[in-house]
Structures are given as C-alpha cells and as structure tokens.
Coordinates of C-alpha atoms in Angstrom, one line a residue:
Chain M
M1 CA 4.9 152.9 29.8
T2 CA 3.7 156.2 31.0
L3 CA 1.0 157.8 28.9
G4 CA -1.1 160.9 28.8
L5 CA -2.4 160.5 32.4
I6 CA 0.2 162.9 33.6
N7 CA -2.4 164.7 35.7
A8 CA -2.6 161.7 37.9
N9 CA 1.1 161.8 38.8
P10 CA 0.8 163.9 41.9
V11 CA -1.3 161.4 43.6
V12 CA 1.3 158.8 43.1
Q13 CA 3.6 160.7 45.4
A14 CA 2.4 159.8 48.8
K15 CA 3.2 162.0 51.8
K16 CA 6.5 160.6 53.0
E17 CA 7.6 158.1 50.4
R18 CA 8.7 158.2 46.8
L19 CA 7.0 155.5 44.8
A20 CA 8.1 154.1 41.5
H21 CA 5.1 153.6 39.4
S22 CA 3.9 152.5 36.0
I23 CA 0.7 153.2 34.3
T24 CA -0.6 151.1 31.4
L25 CA -3.5 152.4 29.4
D26 CA -5.4 150.3 27.0
D27 CA -7.6 152.7 25.1
K28 CA -9.5 150.0 23.2
L29 CA -10.6 148.2 26.3
N30 CA -10.9 151.3 28.4
R31 CA -8.7 149.7 30.9
I32 CA -6.0 151.1 33.1
I33 CA -3.5 149.1 35.1
I34 CA -1.5 151.0 37.6
T35 CA 1.3 149.4 39.5
F36 CA 3.1 151.1 42.3
T37 CA 6.1 150.1 44.3
P38 CA 6.2 150.9 48.0
T39 CA 9.7 151.6 49.2
I40 CA 9.7 148.9 51.9
Q41 CA 8.4 145.4 51.9
H42 CA 6.2 145.7 54.9
C43 CA 4.8 149.1 54.1
S44 CA 1.7 149.6 56.1
M45 CA 0.6 152.4 53.9
A46 CA 0.2 150.3 50.8
T47 CA -3.5 150.0 51.0
I48 CA -4.0 153.6 51.9
I49 CA -1.8 154.6 48.9
G50 CA -4.0 152.4 46.7
L51 CA -7.1 153.9 48.1
C52 CA -5.8 157.4 47.4
L53 CA -5.1 156.4 43.8
R54 CA -8.6 155.1 43.5
A55 CA -10.2 158.2 45.1
K56 CA -8.2 160.6 42.9
L57 CA -8.9 158.6 39.7
K58 CA -12.5 158.5 40.4
E59 CA -12.6 162.2 40.4
C60 CA -10.5 162.6 37.3
L61 CA -11.4 159.8 34.9
P62 CA -14.6 159.3 32.9
L63 CA -16.8 156.6 34.4
H64 CA -16.3 153.9 31.9
Y65 CA -12.6 153.4 32.6
K66 CA -11.8 150.3 34.5
V67 CA -8.9 150.6 36.8
D68 CA -6.7 147.9 38.2
I69 CA -4.3 148.9 40.9
R70 CA -1.6 146.6 42.1
V71 CA 1.7 146.7 43.9
S72 CA 4.7 145.8 41.7
P73 CA 5.3 142.1 41.8
G74 CA 7.6 141.2 44.5
S75 CA 7.6 144.6 46.1
H76 CA 5.4 143.9 49.1
A77 CA 5.2 141.1 51.6
D78 CA 1.4 140.9 51.5
E79 CA 1.2 141.6 47.8
D80 CA -1.7 139.2 47.0
S81 CA -3.8 140.4 49.9
V82 CA -3.2 144.1 49.1
N83 CA -4.0 143.6 45.5
K84 CA -7.1 141.7 46.3
Q85 CA -8.4 144.4 48.6
L86 CA -7.6 147.2 46.3
N87 CA -9.5 145.6 43.4
D88 CA -12.6 144.5 45.3
K89 CA -15.1 147.2 44.4
E90 CA -17.3 146.6 47.4
R91 CA -14.4 146.8 49.8
V92 CA -13.0 150.0 48.2
V93 CA -16.4 151.7 48.4
A94 CA -16.8 150.7 52.1
A95 CA -13.3 151.9 52.8
L96 CA -13.9 155.3 51.2
E97 CA -17.1 155.6 53.1
N98 CA -15.4 155.0 56.4
P99 CA -15.0 158.4 57.9
N100 CA -11.5 157.8 59.4
L101 CA -10.1 156.3 56.2
R102 CA -11.8 159.0 54.1
Q103 CA -10.2 161.7 56.2
L104 CA -6.8 160.1 55.8
V105 CA -7.2 159.8 52.1
D106 CA -8.4 163.4 51.8
E107 CA -5.4 164.6 53.7
C108 CA -3.0 162.6 51.5
L109 CA -4.6 164.0 48.4
C110 CA -4.8 167.5 49.7
S111 CA -1.2 167.7 50.7
N112 CA -0.1 166.5 47.3
E113 CA -1.7 169.3 45.5
I114 CA 0.2 171.9 47.4
Chain K
M1 CA -47.4 139.7 18.6
D2 CA -43.7 140.3 18.0
L3 CA -42.1 141.2 21.3
M4 CA -39.5 143.3 19.7
E5 CA -42.0 145.6 18.1
K6 CA -44.0 146.2 21.3
K7 CA -42.8 149.1 23.2
L8 CA -42.0 147.9 26.7
E9 CA -42.1 150.2 29.7
L10 CA -41.3 149.8 33.3
V11 CA -43.6 151.6 35.7
E12 CA -42.7 152.1 39.3
L13 CA -45.5 150.7 41.5
H14 CA -44.1 151.1 45.0
K15 CA -41.2 152.6 46.8
L16 CA -40.3 150.8 50.0
E17 CA -38.5 153.0 52.4
G18 CA -36.9 152.0 55.6
H19 CA -33.3 151.0 55.0
T20 CA -30.7 153.7 55.9
D21 CA -28.0 152.5 53.5
R22 CA -27.9 151.0 50.1
V23 CA -29.9 147.9 49.5
W24 CA -27.8 145.1 48.2
N25 CA -30.2 142.3 47.4
V26 CA -34.0 141.6 47.4
S27 CA -35.8 138.3 47.1
W28 CA -39.4 137.2 46.9
N29 CA -40.7 134.5 49.1
P30 CA -41.6 131.7 46.6
V31 CA -44.8 130.8 48.3
G32 CA -47.5 132.5 50.3
T33 CA -50.8 134.0 49.5
L34 CA -49.6 137.5 50.1
P35 CA -46.3 138.6 48.4
I36 CA -43.5 138.8 50.9
L37 CA -40.2 140.4 50.0
A38 CA -36.9 140.2 51.9
S39 CA -34.3 142.9 51.5
C40 CA -30.8 143.4 52.9
S41 CA -28.7 146.5 53.2
G42 CA -25.5 148.2 54.1
D43 CA -27.2 149.3 57.3
N44 CA -26.6 145.8 58.6
T45 CA -30.2 144.8 58.7
V46 CA -32.6 142.6 56.8
R47 CA -36.2 143.8 56.3
I48 CA -39.2 141.8 55.5
W49 CA -42.0 143.5 53.6
E50 CA -45.5 142.3 53.1
Q51 CA -48.2 143.6 50.9
S52 CA -51.2 144.5 53.0
S53 CA -54.2 143.5 51.2
L54 CA -57.2 145.7 51.7
S55 CA -59.4 143.7 49.4
L56 CA -62.3 141.8 50.9
T57 CA -61.1 138.5 49.5
P58 CA -58.3 137.2 51.6
G59 CA -55.3 136.2 49.6
L60 CA -56.0 138.3 46.6
A61 CA -53.6 141.2 46.7
S62 CA -53.6 143.6 43.8
F63 CA -50.5 145.4 42.6
G64 CA -51.7 148.6 44.0
D65 CA -51.8 147.6 47.7
E66 CA -49.2 149.1 49.9
F67 CA -46.2 147.2 51.3
E68 CA -45.2 147.5 54.9
C69 CA -42.2 146.4 56.7
I70 CA -43.3 143.7 59.0
S71 CA -40.0 142.7 60.5
T72 CA -36.5 144.0 60.8
L73 CA -33.7 141.5 61.5
E74 CA -30.8 143.3 63.2
E75 CA -28.3 140.6 64.2
H76 CA -25.6 141.0 61.6
E77 CA -22.6 143.2 62.7
N78 CA -21.8 144.5 59.2
E79 CA -23.4 145.0 55.8
V80 CA -25.8 142.2 54.8
K81 CA -25.0 141.3 51.2
S82 CA -27.5 138.6 50.2
V83 CA -30.9 137.0 51.1
S84 CA -32.3 133.7 49.9
W85 CA -35.5 131.8 50.6
N86 CA -35.6 128.1 50.5
A87 CA -37.9 126.3 48.1
A88 CA -40.7 125.9 50.7
G89 CA -40.4 129.5 51.8
S90 CA -39.9 128.4 55.4
Y91 CA -36.3 129.5 55.8
L92 CA -34.5 132.7 55.0
A93 CA -30.7 132.7 54.7
T94 CA -28.7 135.9 54.9
C95 CA -25.0 136.5 54.7
S96 CA -22.8 139.5 55.6
R97 CA -19.5 141.2 55.5
D98 CA -19.2 140.1 59.1
K99 CA -18.3 136.6 57.6
S100 CA -21.3 134.9 59.0
V101 CA -24.3 133.2 57.4
W102 CA -27.6 133.2 59.3
I103 CA -30.6 131.0 58.8
W104 CA -34.0 132.4 60.0
E105 CA -37.1 130.3 60.5
V106 CA -40.3 131.7 59.2
L107 CA -43.1 131.5 61.8
G108 CA -46.5 132.8 62.3
G109 CA -47.4 132.7 58.6
G110 CA -44.6 135.0 57.7
N111 CA -44.8 137.5 60.5
E112 CA -42.1 136.2 62.8
Y113 CA -38.5 135.4 62.0
D114 CA -36.5 133.4 64.6
C115 CA -32.9 132.8 64.3
A116 CA -32.4 129.1 63.5
A117 CA -28.7 129.0 63.0
V118 CA -25.6 131.1 62.9
L119 CA -23.1 129.6 60.6
I120 CA -19.5 130.6 61.1
G121 CA -16.8 129.3 58.9
H122 CA -15.9 131.8 56.2
T123 CA -12.8 133.6 57.0
Q124 CA -13.7 136.7 55.0
D125 CA -16.8 138.5 53.8
A126 CA -19.6 136.3 52.7
K127 CA -20.8 137.6 49.3
M128 CA -23.9 135.6 48.5
V129 CA -26.1 132.8 49.8
Q130 CA -28.3 130.5 47.8
W131 CA -30.5 127.6 48.8
H132 CA -30.6 124.6 46.6
P133 CA -33.7 124.7 44.5
T134 CA -35.3 121.5 45.9
M135 CA -33.5 120.5 49.0
D136 CA -32.8 122.4 52.2
V137 CA -29.1 122.6 51.6
L138 CA -27.5 126.1 51.7
F139 CA -24.6 127.3 49.7
S140 CA -22.5 130.4 50.5
C141 CA -19.6 132.0 48.7
S142 CA -17.0 134.4 49.9
Y143 CA -14.0 136.7 49.6
D144 CA -12.1 133.9 51.1
N145 CA -12.3 132.1 47.7
T146 CA -14.4 129.3 48.9
I147 CA -18.0 128.0 48.5
K148 CA -19.4 126.4 51.6
V149 CA -22.2 123.9 51.7
W150 CA -24.3 123.8 54.9
W151 CA -26.7 121.1 55.8
S152 CA -28.7 119.9 58.8
E153 CA -28.4 116.1 58.8
D154 CA -31.1 115.4 61.3
D155 CA -33.6 118.0 60.1
D156 CA -33.4 119.5 63.6
G157 CA -32.0 122.8 62.5
D158 CA -28.5 122.0 63.4
Y159 CA -26.7 123.1 60.3
Q160 CA -23.1 122.3 59.8
C161 CA -20.6 123.0 57.0
V162 CA -20.5 119.7 55.2
Q163 CA -18.2 120.7 52.4
T164 CA -15.9 123.5 51.4
L165 CA -15.1 124.0 47.8
D166 CA -11.7 125.6 47.5
E167 CA -8.7 125.4 45.3
S168 CA -7.9 121.9 46.4
N169 CA -11.1 120.6 44.8
N170 CA -10.9 122.6 41.6
G171 CA -12.4 125.6 43.2
H172 CA -11.8 129.3 42.6
S173 CA -8.5 131.1 43.2
S174 CA -10.1 134.4 44.1
T175 CA -13.3 135.9 45.6
V176 CA -16.4 134.0 44.6
W177 CA -19.1 136.5 43.9
A178 CA -22.2 134.5 43.0
I179 CA -23.8 131.1 42.9
S180 CA -26.7 130.0 40.7
F181 CA -28.5 126.7 40.2
N182 CA -30.4 125.2 37.3
A183 CA -34.1 124.4 38.0
A184 CA -33.4 120.7 38.6
G185 CA -30.7 121.5 41.1
D186 CA -28.2 119.0 39.6
K187 CA -25.9 121.8 38.2
M188 CA -24.5 124.8 39.9
V189 CA -22.5 127.6 38.3
T190 CA -20.3 130.0 40.3
C191 CA -18.3 133.0 39.1
S192 CA -15.3 134.6 40.6
D193 CA -12.8 137.4 40.6
D194 CA -10.4 134.9 39.1
L195 CA -12.2 135.6 35.8
T196 CA -13.7 132.1 35.5
L197 CA -17.2 130.6 35.6
K198 CA -17.2 127.1 37.1
I199 CA -19.9 124.6 36.6
W200 CA -20.4 122.1 39.3
E201 CA -22.3 118.9 39.4
T202 CA -24.3 118.4 42.6
D203 CA -24.8 114.7 43.2
I204 CA -28.1 114.3 44.9
A205 CA -27.4 110.7 45.8
M206 CA -24.1 111.7 47.4
M207 CA -25.9 114.4 49.3
H208 CA -28.1 111.9 51.0
S209 CA -25.1 109.8 52.0
G210 CA -23.3 112.8 53.3
E211 CA -20.2 112.1 51.3
G212 CA -19.9 115.3 49.5
Y213 CA -22.0 117.5 47.4
A214 CA -20.3 119.0 44.5
S215 CA -17.4 118.2 42.2
C216 CA -16.1 120.5 39.6
Y217 CA -17.4 119.9 36.1
I218 CA -16.1 122.4 33.7
S219 CA -14.0 125.5 34.2
V220 CA -14.6 128.3 31.7
Q221 CA -11.7 130.7 31.3
L222 CA -12.8 134.3 30.5
V223 CA -10.4 136.6 28.9
L224 CA -12.0 140.0 29.0
I225 CA -13.7 140.4 25.7
C226 CA -13.1 137.3 23.8
L227 CA -13.9 133.8 25.0
E228 CA -12.9 130.5 23.7
F229 CA -13.6 127.2 25.3
A230 CA -13.7 123.8 23.6
G231 CA -17.1 122.2 23.9
L232 CA -19.1 125.3 24.5
I233 CA -20.9 127.4 22.0
F234 CA -21.5 130.9 23.1
V235 CA -23.3 133.9 21.9
H236 CA -21.4 137.1 22.7
I237 CA -23.4 140.2 23.1
Q238 CA -21.4 143.3 23.9
L239 CA -23.1 146.3 25.4
T240 CA -21.2 149.4 25.9
G241 CA -22.0 152.3 28.1
Q242 CA -22.5 152.8 31.7
G243 CA -23.6 149.3 32.5
I244 CA -27.0 147.9 33.1
N245 CA -28.7 147.3 36.4
T246 CA -31.1 144.4 37.0
S247 CA -34.1 143.4 35.4
L248 CA -36.0 141.5 38.1
G249 CA -32.8 141.2 40.0
F250 CA -31.4 138.6 37.8
L251 CA -28.8 140.4 35.7
K252 CA -26.1 142.6 37.1
I253 CA -23.1 144.3 35.5
W254 CA -20.3 145.8 37.6
F255 CA -17.5 148.0 36.7
T256 CA -14.8 145.7 38.1
R257 CA -13.5 142.8 36.3
K258 CA -15.6 140.2 38.1
V259 CA -18.2 138.0 36.5
L260 CA -21.7 137.6 37.8
L261 CA -24.4 135.2 37.1
T262 CA -28.1 134.7 36.6
P263 CA -30.2 131.7 37.4
N264 CA -30.3 129.5 34.4
D265 CA -33.6 128.0 34.5
R266 CA -34.5 128.0 30.9
D267 CA -33.1 125.6 28.4
N268 CA -29.8 125.4 30.4
I269 CA -28.6 128.8 29.3
I270 CA -26.2 130.5 31.6
A271 CA -26.1 134.2 31.4
S272 CA -23.3 136.2 33.0
G273 CA -22.4 139.8 33.3
A274 CA -18.9 141.1 33.7
G275 CA -17.0 144.2 34.4
D276 CA -16.0 144.5 30.8
D277 CA -19.6 145.6 30.1
A278 CA -20.5 142.4 28.3
I279 CA -23.3 140.0 28.9
R280 CA -22.5 136.5 27.8
L281 CA -24.8 133.6 27.3
F282 CA -23.5 130.0 27.5
V283 CA -25.0 126.7 26.4
D284 CA -23.5 123.3 26.6
S285 CA -22.8 122.1 23.1
N286 CA -23.0 118.5 24.4
N287 CA -26.3 117.8 25.9
D288 CA -25.2 114.8 27.9
C289 CA -23.4 115.7 31.1
K290 CA -20.0 114.1 30.8
K291 CA -17.0 115.3 32.7
T292 CA -14.5 117.1 30.5
S293 CA -11.1 118.3 31.6
P294 CA -10.9 122.0 32.3

C-alpha cells in the first residue's frame, strides 16, 4: 500500500541492493509502518538500511509522525533482533550519533540522491 | 482556592552545568539536611550535586543557594541511564548501557561515594533501576526483556541477583523501560515495548525467606489509543502535540510506542505515558488484591 510518501522512495534503494518495500500510512494515528525486504537472509546491512530510513525520514517528516521500521516477516535470519534495534529510540539516537555510523549513513543517503 | 483558576508558573532557580552529554535521569536523596541531587548522563558519568548553604544556621538551605558538584562517578563504560537512592539515602544505584548495575555507598555525610557492588547479569542495556521503597532490595529492567531483583542476604553488601522476571514467569516479551512501586512497596508496575503494563505483587514475607520476590498479578494490554481491560476502570486523557516532558521527573512521554510509568503513591493510581501522545491513569476497580487471569 504505497501512499503519498513517494519522496521517501530514493532512500529505500540502498547502495548495492534492490529492496522490496511497503509503506503503510495511518493518517489518523499519525503512524507510519515501513517494511523492507533485504535481498539475502543474512544481510549484514539490514540495520544500516534501517538507520538510513530513519535518518532520512527524520529530515522529511513532521515531528509528530511515529515511524515503525521492520524487515518483512521471514526475510531475515535475525528479524526480531533487527526490528528491536531499529525501533528502540535510544539505540537509534546513539547509533546516529556514532561518528562512524553517521558517516556511513550519510554516504548511503548522499549516493542515492545522485 | 481553586487550583485550576490560579495561574501556575515554573521559574528556573538553578542551572547545574558539568555533564558533557544529555542528562538522562535525576533523583533527590530522600534524606539529609542539605538537598543532594544525583544525575546521570550520556557522558558515562554520574554526578552528585549538593546545595552549599551559606546561611548561618546549619541545615537550613534556601532555594537561592548555589549547587555544586561534589562528586563525579566515572566507572561506567557507557551511557548511564538511571539513578536511584534507597529509602535511607545510604545507597545510590546506577545502571548503564554497558549492561551493568552499580551500587554506591554514601559515606562522609554525602561527600564520598564508594563502589559497593558491581552487578552483572543483564545481557543488554539496563534501562532503569529502582530501589524498593522500604527494603534494600534493588530492581533493574533492561533491553533484554527482563527485570532483575538484587539483594544482599547477609547485609554485608554482597548483592546477588535473586530473581529474574522474564517471559517464563509472565514477564515482558520486549524491552522493559521502567519500574515503579506504590508507597507500601507491595505492588510494582512495569511497562514495556511489548505495549503492556504489568502489575506485580511483591511478597514481603517471601522476600525474607529468599524464595522469590514477585509474581505477576495483572497484565494490561495497551492497544495504542483505546484500552479495554476487564476489571480496570480507566480515565483516558489524550494530549496531542509535541509531547510533554517531566513535571518533577515523574511523567515522561516519548515518541516511540513504548509506555512509561510514574510512581503511584497516591490512592493507587497508576499514571503512564506512551508514544501515542496519551497519558493514561489506571485504578483498580476491585480494591482487594486478588489474582485475576491476564
């Protein structure tokens, strides 16, 4: 169910992989659920991709939107662990403040806009 | 005087500077003639602040007197998330993203803090610590979905984990964010990323016999905006907007879907804040504490 957040699409294309994705927007609850499907079960980039999504959405969306980011059910070997990390606000903030991770995320986002 | 008619204003009295990263939690020492405040931060430290009283009468500090940082505890290896004083104000507990929980003993009338115990057991970030309101039993909760109970049997400062509340004893299935006790200490409520509040009975008699400390009492399922649970009456107040940050450090609202708690020391009301911008208040519709099935 892809809705009007088409501007967010470029970020879903990670550097080397094509991802299948779905975005569900609940306008009444101001809630967005994004699911993405890494192409391989043991994709080590899964958390980075999720972080990129968060970083980009933080820039684009009004503050009051709540975003849940998950991998598509069954698409990743560490699905629960990845989902949990991506939705722990404190961990996400800490990750995005880590200079190495931030640089990686910035590079991913930057290359997508070209 | 009608409280609603009076215009209430908050005035900043002091700004305590010293931490080099965000301050996650603060807590007042419950006793002491001079106000002592503990704070913890993303800079991996805990700071103790004391109000220096310049008045001629010892023990009578006024609000205007300056606070100074009398001690900085630097042992944690990662962000310190929470601080908690025990009822006597003689121990300070801290917990951190480094997965450990530390207990510090207060010496020298509040000027010295010695490490009394380093409690390892959580397998992931420890999110909050809370002392029992009357006994020197420490509770901690974590990203590892568990709540751990720490106690020193012989009073010699040798704290051990005496119980772990996890899914196998009706515990949470995701990160446990907060713990809160009622004033008597016979009930504890915890909230979690699994969208539930769980109310636990702490059996004091069982505590003394060392058999176990808490068993799950009621599980409240939260479904974002609307809430239904047999046996509980609730008042639902919805506040929209950017979210509200603390009054006196008791109420917090976050933008994620987790649920947080406040101490429920008046009339057994539990107040919780959640990432859907709502504050919810709960009371038990039955006043006798019988076990009900979740």
